PDB file of C-alpha atoms in Angstrom:
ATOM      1  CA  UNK A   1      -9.020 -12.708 -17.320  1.00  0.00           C
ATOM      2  CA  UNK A   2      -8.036  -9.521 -15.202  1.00  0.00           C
ATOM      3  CA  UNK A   3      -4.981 -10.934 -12.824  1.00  0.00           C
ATOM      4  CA  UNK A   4      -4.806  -9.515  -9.129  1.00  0.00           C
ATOM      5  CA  UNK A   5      -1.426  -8.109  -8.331  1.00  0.00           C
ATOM      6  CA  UNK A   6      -0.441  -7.418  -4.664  1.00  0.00           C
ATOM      7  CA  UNK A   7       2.208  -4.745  -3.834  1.00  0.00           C
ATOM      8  CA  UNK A   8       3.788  -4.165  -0.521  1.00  0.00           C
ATOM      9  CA  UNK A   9       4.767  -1.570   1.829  1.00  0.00           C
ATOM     10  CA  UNK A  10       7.496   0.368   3.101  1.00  0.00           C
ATOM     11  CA  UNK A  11      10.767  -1.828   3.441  1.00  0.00           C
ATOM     12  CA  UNK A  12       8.546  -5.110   2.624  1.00  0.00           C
ATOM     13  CA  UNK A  13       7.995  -6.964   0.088  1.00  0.00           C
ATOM     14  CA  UNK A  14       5.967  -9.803  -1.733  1.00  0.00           C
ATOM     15  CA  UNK A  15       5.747 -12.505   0.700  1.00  0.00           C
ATOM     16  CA  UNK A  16       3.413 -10.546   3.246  1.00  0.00           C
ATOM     17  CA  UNK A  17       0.956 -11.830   0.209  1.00  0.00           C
ATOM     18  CA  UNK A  18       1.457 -15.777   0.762  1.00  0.00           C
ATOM     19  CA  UNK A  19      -2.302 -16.252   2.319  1.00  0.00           C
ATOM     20  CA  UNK A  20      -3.919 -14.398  -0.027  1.00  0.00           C
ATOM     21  CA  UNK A  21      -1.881 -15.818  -3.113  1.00  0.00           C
ATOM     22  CA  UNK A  22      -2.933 -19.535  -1.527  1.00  0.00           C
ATOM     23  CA  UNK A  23      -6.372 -18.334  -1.288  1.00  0.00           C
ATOM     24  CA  UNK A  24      -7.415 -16.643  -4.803  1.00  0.00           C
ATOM     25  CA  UNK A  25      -4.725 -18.365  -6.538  1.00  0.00           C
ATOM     26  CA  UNK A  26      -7.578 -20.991  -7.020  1.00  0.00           C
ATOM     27  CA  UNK A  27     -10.021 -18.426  -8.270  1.00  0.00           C
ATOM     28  CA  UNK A  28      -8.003 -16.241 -10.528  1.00  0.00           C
ATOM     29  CA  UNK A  29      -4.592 -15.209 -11.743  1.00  0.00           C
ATOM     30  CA  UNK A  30      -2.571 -13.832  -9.045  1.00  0.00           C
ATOM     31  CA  UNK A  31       0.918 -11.959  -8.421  1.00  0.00           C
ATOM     32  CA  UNK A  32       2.690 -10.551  -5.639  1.00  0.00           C
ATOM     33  CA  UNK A  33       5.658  -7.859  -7.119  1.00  0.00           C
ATOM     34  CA  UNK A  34       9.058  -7.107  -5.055  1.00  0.00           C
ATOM     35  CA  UNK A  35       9.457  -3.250  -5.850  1.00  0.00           C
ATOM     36  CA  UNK A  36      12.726  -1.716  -6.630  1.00  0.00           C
ATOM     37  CA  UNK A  37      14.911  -2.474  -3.384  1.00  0.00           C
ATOM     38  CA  UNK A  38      12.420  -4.669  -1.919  1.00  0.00           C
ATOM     39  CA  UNK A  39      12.639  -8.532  -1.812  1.00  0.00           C
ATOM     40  CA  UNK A  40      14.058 -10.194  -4.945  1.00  0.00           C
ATOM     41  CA  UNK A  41      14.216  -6.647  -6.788  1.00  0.00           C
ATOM     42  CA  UNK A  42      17.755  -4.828  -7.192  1.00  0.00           C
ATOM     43  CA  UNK A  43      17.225  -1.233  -6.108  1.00  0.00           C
ATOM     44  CA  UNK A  44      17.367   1.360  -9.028  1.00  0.00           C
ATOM     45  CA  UNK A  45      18.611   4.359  -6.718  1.00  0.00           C
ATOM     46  CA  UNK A  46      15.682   6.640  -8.237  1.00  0.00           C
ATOM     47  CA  UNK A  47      13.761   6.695  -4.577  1.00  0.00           C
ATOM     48  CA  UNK A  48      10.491   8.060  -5.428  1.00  0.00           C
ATOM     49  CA  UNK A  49       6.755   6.979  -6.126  1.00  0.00           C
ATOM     50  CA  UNK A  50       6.531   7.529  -9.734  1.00  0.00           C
ATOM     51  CA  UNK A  51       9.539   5.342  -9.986  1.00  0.00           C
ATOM     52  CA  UNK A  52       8.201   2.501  -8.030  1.00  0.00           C
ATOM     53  CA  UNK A  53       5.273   2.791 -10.168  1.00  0.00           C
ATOM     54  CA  UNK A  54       6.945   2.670 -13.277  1.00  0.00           C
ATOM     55  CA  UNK A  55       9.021  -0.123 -12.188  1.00  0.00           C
ATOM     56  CA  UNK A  56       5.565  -1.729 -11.260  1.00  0.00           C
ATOM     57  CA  UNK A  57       4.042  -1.360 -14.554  1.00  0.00           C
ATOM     58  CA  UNK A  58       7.709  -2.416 -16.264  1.00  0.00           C
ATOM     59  CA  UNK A  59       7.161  -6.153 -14.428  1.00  0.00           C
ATOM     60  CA  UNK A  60       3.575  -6.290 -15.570  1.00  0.00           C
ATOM     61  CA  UNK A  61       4.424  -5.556 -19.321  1.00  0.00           C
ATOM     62  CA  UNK A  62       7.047  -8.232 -19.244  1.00  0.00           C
ATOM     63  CA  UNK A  63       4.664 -10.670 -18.335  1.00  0.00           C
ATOM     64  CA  UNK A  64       2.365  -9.285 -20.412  1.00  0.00           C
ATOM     65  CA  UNK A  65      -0.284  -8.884 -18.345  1.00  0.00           C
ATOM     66  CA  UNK A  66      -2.750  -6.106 -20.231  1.00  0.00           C
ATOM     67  CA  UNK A  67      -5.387  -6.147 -17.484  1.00  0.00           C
ATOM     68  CA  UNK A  68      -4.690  -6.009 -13.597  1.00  0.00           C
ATOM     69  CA  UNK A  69      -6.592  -5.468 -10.332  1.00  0.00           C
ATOM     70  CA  UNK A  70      -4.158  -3.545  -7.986  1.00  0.00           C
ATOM     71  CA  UNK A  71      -4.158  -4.068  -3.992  1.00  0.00           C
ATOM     72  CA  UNK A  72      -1.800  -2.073  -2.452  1.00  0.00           C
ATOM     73  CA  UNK A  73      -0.922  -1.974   1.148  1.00  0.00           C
ATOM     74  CA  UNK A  74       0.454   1.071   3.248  1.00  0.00           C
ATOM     75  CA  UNK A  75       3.147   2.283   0.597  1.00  0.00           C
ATOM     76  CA  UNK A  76       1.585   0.055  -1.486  1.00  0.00           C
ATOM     77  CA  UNK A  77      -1.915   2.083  -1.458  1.00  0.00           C
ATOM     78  CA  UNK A  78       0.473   5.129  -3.120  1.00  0.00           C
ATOM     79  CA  UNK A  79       2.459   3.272  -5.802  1.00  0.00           C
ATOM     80  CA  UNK A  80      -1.081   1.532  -7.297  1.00  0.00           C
ATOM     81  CA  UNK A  81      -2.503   5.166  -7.231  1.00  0.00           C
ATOM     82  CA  UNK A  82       0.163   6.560  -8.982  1.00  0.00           C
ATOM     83  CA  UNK A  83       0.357   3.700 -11.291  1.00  0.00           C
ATOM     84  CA  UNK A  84      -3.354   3.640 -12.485  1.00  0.00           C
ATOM     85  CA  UNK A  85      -2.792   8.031 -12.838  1.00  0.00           C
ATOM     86  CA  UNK A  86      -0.076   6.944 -15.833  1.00  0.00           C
ATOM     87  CA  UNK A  87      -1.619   4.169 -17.322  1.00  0.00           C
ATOM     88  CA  UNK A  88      -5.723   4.001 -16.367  1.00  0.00           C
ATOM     89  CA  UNK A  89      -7.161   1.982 -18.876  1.00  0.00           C
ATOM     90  CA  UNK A  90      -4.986  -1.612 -18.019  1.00  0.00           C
ATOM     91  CA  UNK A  91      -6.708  -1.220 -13.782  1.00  0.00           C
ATOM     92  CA  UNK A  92      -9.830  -2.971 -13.525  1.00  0.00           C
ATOM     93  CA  UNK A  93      -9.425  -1.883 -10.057  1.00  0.00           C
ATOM     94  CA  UNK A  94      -7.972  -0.973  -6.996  1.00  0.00           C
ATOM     95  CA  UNK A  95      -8.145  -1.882  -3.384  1.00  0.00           C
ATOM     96  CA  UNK A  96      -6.614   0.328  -0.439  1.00  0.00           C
ATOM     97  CA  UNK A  97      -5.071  -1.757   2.678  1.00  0.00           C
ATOM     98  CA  UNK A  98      -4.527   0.319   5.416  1.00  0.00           C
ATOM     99  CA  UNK A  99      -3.096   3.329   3.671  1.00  0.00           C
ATOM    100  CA  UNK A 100      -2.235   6.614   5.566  1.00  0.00           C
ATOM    101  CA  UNK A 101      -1.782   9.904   4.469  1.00  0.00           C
ATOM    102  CA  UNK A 102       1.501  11.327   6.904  1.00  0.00           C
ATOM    103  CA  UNK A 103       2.012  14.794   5.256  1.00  0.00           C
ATOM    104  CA  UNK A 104      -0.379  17.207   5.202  1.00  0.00           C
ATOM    105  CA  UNK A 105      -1.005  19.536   1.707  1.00  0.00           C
ATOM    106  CA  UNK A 106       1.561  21.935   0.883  1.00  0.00           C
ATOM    107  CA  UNK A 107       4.454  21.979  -1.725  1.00  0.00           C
ATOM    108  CA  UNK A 108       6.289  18.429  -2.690  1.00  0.00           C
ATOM    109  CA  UNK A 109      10.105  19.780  -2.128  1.00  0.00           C
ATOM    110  CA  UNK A 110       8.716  21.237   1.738  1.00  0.00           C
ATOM    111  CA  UNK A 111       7.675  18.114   2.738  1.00  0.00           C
ATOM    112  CA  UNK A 112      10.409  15.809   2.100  1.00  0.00           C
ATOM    113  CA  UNK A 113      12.783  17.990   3.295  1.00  0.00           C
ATOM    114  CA  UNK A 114      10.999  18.462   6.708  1.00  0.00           C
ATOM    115  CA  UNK A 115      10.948  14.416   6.704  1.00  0.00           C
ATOM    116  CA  UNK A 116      14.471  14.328   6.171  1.00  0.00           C
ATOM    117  CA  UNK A 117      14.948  16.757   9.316  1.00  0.00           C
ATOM    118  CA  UNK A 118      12.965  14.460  11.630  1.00  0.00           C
ATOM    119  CA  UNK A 119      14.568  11.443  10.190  1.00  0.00           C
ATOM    120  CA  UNK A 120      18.232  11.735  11.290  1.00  0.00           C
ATOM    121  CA  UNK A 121      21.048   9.004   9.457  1.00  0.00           C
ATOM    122  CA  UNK A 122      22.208   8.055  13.400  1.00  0.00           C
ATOM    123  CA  UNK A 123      19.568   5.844  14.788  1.00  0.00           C
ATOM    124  CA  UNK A 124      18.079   5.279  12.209  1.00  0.00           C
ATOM    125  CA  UNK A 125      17.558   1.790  11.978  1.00  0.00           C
ATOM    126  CA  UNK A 126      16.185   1.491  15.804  1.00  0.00           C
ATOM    127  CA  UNK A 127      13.775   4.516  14.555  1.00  0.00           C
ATOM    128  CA  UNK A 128      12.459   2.116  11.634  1.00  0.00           C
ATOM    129  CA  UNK A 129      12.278  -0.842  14.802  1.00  0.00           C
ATOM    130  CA  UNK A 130       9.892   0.787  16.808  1.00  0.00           C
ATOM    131  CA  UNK A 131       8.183   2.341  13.762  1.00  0.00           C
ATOM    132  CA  UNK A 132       7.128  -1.463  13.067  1.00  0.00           C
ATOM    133  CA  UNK A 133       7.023  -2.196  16.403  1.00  0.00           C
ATOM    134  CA  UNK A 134       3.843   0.028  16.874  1.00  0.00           C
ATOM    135  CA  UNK A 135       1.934  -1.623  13.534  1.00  0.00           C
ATOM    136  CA  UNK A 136       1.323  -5.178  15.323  1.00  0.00           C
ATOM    137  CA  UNK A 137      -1.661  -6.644  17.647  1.00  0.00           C
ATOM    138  CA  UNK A 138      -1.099  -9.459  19.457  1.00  0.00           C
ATOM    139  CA  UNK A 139      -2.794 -11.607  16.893  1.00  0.00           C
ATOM    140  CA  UNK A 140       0.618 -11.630  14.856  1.00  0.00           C
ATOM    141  CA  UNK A 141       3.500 -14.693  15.838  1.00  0.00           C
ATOM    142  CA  UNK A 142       6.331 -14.136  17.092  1.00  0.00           C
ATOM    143  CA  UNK A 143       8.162 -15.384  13.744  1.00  0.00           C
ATOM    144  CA  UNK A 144       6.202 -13.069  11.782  1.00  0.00           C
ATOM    145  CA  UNK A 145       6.983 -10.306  14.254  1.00  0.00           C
ATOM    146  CA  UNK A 146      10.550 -11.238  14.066  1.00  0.00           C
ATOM    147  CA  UNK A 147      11.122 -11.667   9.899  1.00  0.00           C
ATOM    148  CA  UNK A 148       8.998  -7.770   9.500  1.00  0.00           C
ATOM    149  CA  UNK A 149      11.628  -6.251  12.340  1.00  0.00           C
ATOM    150  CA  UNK A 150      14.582  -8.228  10.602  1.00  0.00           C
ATOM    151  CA  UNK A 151      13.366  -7.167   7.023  1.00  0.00           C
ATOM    152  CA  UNK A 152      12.561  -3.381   7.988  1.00  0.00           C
ATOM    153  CA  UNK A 153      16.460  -3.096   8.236  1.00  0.00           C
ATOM    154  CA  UNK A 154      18.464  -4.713   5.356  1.00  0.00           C
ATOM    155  CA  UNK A 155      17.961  -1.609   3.355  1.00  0.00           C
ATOM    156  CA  UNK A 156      20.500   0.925   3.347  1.00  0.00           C
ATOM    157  CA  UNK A 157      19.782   3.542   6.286  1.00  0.00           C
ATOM    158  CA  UNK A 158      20.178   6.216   3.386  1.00  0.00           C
ATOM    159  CA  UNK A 159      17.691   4.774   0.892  1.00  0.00           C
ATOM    160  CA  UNK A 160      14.955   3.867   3.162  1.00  0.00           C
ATOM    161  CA  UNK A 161      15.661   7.503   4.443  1.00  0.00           C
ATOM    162  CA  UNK A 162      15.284   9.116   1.397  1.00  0.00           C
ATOM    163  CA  UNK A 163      12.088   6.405   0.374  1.00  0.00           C
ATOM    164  CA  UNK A 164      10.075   8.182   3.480  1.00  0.00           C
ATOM    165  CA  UNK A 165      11.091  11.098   2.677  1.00  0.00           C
ATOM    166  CA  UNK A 166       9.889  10.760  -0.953  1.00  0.00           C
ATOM    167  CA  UNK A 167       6.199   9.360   0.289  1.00  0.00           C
ATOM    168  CA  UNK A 168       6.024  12.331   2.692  1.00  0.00           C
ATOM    169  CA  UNK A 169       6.456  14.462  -0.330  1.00  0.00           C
ATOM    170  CA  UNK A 170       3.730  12.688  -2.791  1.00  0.00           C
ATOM    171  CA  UNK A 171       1.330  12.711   0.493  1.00  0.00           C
ATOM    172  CA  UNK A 172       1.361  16.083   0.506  1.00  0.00           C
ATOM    173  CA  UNK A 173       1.370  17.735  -3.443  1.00  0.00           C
ATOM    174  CA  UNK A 174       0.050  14.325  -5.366  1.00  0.00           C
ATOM    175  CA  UNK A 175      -2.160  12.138  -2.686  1.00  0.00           C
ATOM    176  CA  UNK A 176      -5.174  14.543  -4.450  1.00  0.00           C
ATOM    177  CA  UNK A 177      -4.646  14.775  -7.620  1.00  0.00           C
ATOM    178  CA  UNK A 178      -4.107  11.009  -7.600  1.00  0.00           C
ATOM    179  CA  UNK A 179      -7.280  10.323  -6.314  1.00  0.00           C
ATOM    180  CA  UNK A 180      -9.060  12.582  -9.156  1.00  0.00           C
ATOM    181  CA  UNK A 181      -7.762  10.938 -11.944  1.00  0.00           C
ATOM    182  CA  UNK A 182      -9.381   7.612 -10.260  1.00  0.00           C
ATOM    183  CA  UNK A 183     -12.394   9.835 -10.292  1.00  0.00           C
ATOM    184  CA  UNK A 184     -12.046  11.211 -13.220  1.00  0.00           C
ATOM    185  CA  UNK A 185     -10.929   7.315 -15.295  1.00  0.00           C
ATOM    186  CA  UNK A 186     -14.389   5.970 -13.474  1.00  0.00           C
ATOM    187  CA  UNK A 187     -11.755   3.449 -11.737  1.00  0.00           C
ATOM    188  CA  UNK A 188     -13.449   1.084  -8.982  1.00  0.00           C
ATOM    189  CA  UNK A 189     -11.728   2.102  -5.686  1.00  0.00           C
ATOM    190  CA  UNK A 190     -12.205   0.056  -2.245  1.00  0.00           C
ATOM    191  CA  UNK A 191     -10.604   0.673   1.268  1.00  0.00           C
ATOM    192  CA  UNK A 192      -9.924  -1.973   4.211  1.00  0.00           C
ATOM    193  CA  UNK A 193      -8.548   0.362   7.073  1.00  0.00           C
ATOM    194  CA  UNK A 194      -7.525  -0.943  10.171  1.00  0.00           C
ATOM    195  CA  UNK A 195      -5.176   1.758  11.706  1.00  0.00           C
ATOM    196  CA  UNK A 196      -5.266   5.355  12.139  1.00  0.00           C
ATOM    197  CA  UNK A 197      -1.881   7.277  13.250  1.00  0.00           C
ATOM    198  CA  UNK A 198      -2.023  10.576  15.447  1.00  0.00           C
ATOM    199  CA  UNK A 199       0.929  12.617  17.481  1.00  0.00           C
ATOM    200  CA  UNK A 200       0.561   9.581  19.895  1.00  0.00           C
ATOM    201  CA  UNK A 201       0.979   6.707  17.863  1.00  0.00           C
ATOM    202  CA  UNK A 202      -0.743   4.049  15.795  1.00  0.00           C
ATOM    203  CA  UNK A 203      -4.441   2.801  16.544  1.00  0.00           C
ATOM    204  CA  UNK A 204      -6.846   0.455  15.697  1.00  0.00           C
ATOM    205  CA  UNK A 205      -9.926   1.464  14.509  1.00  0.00           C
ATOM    206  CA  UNK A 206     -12.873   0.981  15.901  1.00  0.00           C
ATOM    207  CA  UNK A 207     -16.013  -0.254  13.924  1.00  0.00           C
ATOM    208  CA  UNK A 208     -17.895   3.139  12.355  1.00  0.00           C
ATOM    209  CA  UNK A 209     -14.963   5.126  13.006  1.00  0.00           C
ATOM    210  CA  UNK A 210     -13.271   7.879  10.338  1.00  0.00           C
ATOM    211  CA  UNK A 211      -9.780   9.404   9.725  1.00  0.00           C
ATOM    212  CA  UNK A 212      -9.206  12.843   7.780  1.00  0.00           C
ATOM    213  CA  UNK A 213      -7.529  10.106   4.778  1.00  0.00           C
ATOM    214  CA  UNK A 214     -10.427   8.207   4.435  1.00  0.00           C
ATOM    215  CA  UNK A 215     -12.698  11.790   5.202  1.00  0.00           C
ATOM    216  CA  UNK A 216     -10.566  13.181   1.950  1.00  0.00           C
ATOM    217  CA  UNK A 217     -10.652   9.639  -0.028  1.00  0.00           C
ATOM    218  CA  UNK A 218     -14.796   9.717   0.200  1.00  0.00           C
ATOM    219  CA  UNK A 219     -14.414  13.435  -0.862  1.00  0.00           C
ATOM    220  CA  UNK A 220     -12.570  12.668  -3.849  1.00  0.00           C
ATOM    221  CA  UNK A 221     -14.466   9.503  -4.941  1.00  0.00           C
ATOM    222  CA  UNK A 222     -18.099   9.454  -4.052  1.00  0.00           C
ATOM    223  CA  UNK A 223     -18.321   6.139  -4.640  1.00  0.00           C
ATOM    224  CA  UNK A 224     -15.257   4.527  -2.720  1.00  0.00           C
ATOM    225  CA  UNK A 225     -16.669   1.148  -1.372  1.00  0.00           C
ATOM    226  CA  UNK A 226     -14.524   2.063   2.115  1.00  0.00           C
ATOM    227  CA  UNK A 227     -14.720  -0.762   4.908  1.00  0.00           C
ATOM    228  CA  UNK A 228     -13.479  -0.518   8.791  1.00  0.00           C
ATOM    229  CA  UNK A 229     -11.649  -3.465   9.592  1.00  0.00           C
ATOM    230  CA  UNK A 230     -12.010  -3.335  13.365  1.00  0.00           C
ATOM    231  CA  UNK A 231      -9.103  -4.108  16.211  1.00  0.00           C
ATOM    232  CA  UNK A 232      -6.565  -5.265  13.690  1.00  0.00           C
ATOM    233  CA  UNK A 233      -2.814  -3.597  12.994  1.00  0.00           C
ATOM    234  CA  UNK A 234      -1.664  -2.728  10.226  1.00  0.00           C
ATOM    235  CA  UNK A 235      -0.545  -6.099   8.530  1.00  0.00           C
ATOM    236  CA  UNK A 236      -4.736  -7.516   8.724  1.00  0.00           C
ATOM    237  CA  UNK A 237      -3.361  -9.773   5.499  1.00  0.00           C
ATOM    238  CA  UNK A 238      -1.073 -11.415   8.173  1.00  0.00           C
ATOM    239  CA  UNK A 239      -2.980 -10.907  11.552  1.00  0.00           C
ATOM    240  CA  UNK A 240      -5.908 -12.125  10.355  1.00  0.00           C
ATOM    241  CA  UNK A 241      -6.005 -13.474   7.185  1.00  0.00           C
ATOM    242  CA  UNK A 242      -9.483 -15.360   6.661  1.00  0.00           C
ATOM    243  CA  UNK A 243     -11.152 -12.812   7.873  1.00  0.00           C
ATOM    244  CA  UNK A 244      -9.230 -10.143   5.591  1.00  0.00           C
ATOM    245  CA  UNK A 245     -10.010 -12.603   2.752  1.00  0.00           C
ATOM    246  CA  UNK A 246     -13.554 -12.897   2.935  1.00  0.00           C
ATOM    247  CA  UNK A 247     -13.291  -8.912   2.598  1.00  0.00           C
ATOM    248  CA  UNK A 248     -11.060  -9.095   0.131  1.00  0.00           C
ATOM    249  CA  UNK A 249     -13.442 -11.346  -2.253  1.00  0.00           C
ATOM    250  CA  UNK A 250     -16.106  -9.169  -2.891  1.00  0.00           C
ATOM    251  CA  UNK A 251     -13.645  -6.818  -4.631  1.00  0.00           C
ATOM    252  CA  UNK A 252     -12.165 -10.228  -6.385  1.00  0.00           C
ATOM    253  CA  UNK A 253     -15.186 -11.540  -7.565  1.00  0.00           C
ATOM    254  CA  UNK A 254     -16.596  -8.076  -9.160  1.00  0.00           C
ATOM    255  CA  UNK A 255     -13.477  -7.447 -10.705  1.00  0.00           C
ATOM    256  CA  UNK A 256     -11.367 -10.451 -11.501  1.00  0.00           C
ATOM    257  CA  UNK A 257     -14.013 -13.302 -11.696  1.00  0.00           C
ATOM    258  CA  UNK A 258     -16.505 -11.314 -14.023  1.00  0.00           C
ATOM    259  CA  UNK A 259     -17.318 -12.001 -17.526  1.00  0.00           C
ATOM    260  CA  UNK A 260     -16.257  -7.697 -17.678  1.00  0.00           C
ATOM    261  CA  UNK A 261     -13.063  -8.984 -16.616  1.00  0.00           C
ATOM    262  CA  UNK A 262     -11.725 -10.557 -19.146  1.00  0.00           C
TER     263      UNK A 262
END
């Protein structure tokens, strides 16, 4: 049986998964991964996509787990695309959570090195504060607030630097390309956006609504099953997690609970 693997964001890590590893756990295999520098996971000082995906993929082969259905959230949405590029025939599938696109296209090397000019070493720890600061509604606890703030800052200023830096960079020269291999490998791909980001912040979406990433993901792949998850932030498996589950199942049940599946 295909298992579901989870994988986190940007200075996060497996646990933002505990509702939905409660809730399909009884359905089908499940996982939740700490990347490299994440969680559980020692860091391997190689601060780029490809490496987080290969790290990825080195955690599912020592399980030995042959078939997976990737959900991805925020970074997360850019290490499973990158993944399933090297390696398309072990996805069944892959689901987008409120994934962004924060560099627009132009050469890799440009890119990270104007992110690195806008992220300065001093301050840079309150910078990542109020950068997670914006992603909540009020539908988020306190202690939940508190543990995502608190966690955004035990990596090293430098690393989580140069991690941003690196995702600015793939945004721009791979985001693409990424998405036509999933094209091209006849990959499933389905989108639960809740947040849009502009010169003036983060925003919720509003039910109907579009965003030039999910404008370039149609683009790419006609048949991206993309949903609007309305008035949420940008942790919906947190904020609201029944009603991001019952989303979430149609993509389990087609892909992990199916006789194709196995």
């Amino acid at each position: 049986m295909t298992t579901l693997v989870f994988i986190h964001g940007f200075t996060c890590d497996g646990s933002d998964w505990a509702a939905q590893l409660s809730f399909f756990g009884r359905q089908c295999p499940v996982l939740a991964l700490d990347l490299p520098g994440h969680g559980n996971t020692p860091a391997d000082e190689r601060w780029s996509l490809e490496a987080l995906a290969e790290s990825m993929w080195q955690q599912l082969d020592a399980l030995g787990l042959e078939r997976v259905a990737l959900v991805g959230h925020s970074m997360g949405c850019r290490v499973i695309l990158e993944a399933a590029s090297h390696r398309p025939s072990a996805v069944a599938a892959l689901m987008l959570v409120d994934g962004s696109r924060n560099a627009p296209p132009g050469p890799r090397q440009e890119a990270q090195a104007k992110a690195l000019e806008t992220m300065r070493m001093d301050g840079f720890k309150q910078f990542l504060r109020e950068f997670f600061e914006a992603m909540f509604t009020d539908r988020i606890s306190a202690s939940q607030r508190r543990a995502i703030l608190e966690r955004s800052t035990r990596m090293r200023a430098e690393d989580a630097r140069a991690l941003r830096a690196n995702m600015m960079g793939w945004d721009a020269a791979v985001f693409e390309s990424a998405l036509k291999q999933v094209q091209r490998f006849a990959i499933p791909l389905s989108v639960i956006q809740t947040t849009r980001t502009d010169a003036n912040g983060r925003h919720a979406l509003k039910l109907g609504e579009t965003m030039p990433y999910l404008d370039t993901i149609a683009e790419q792949v006609p048949g991206a099953d993309i949903c609007v998850m309305p008035g949420e932030g940008h942790f919906p498996q947190l904020e609201s997690p029944e009603a991001f589950n019952q989303l979430l199942q149609g993509f389990v049940s087609r892909h992990c609970l199916t006789k194709l599946s196995k």
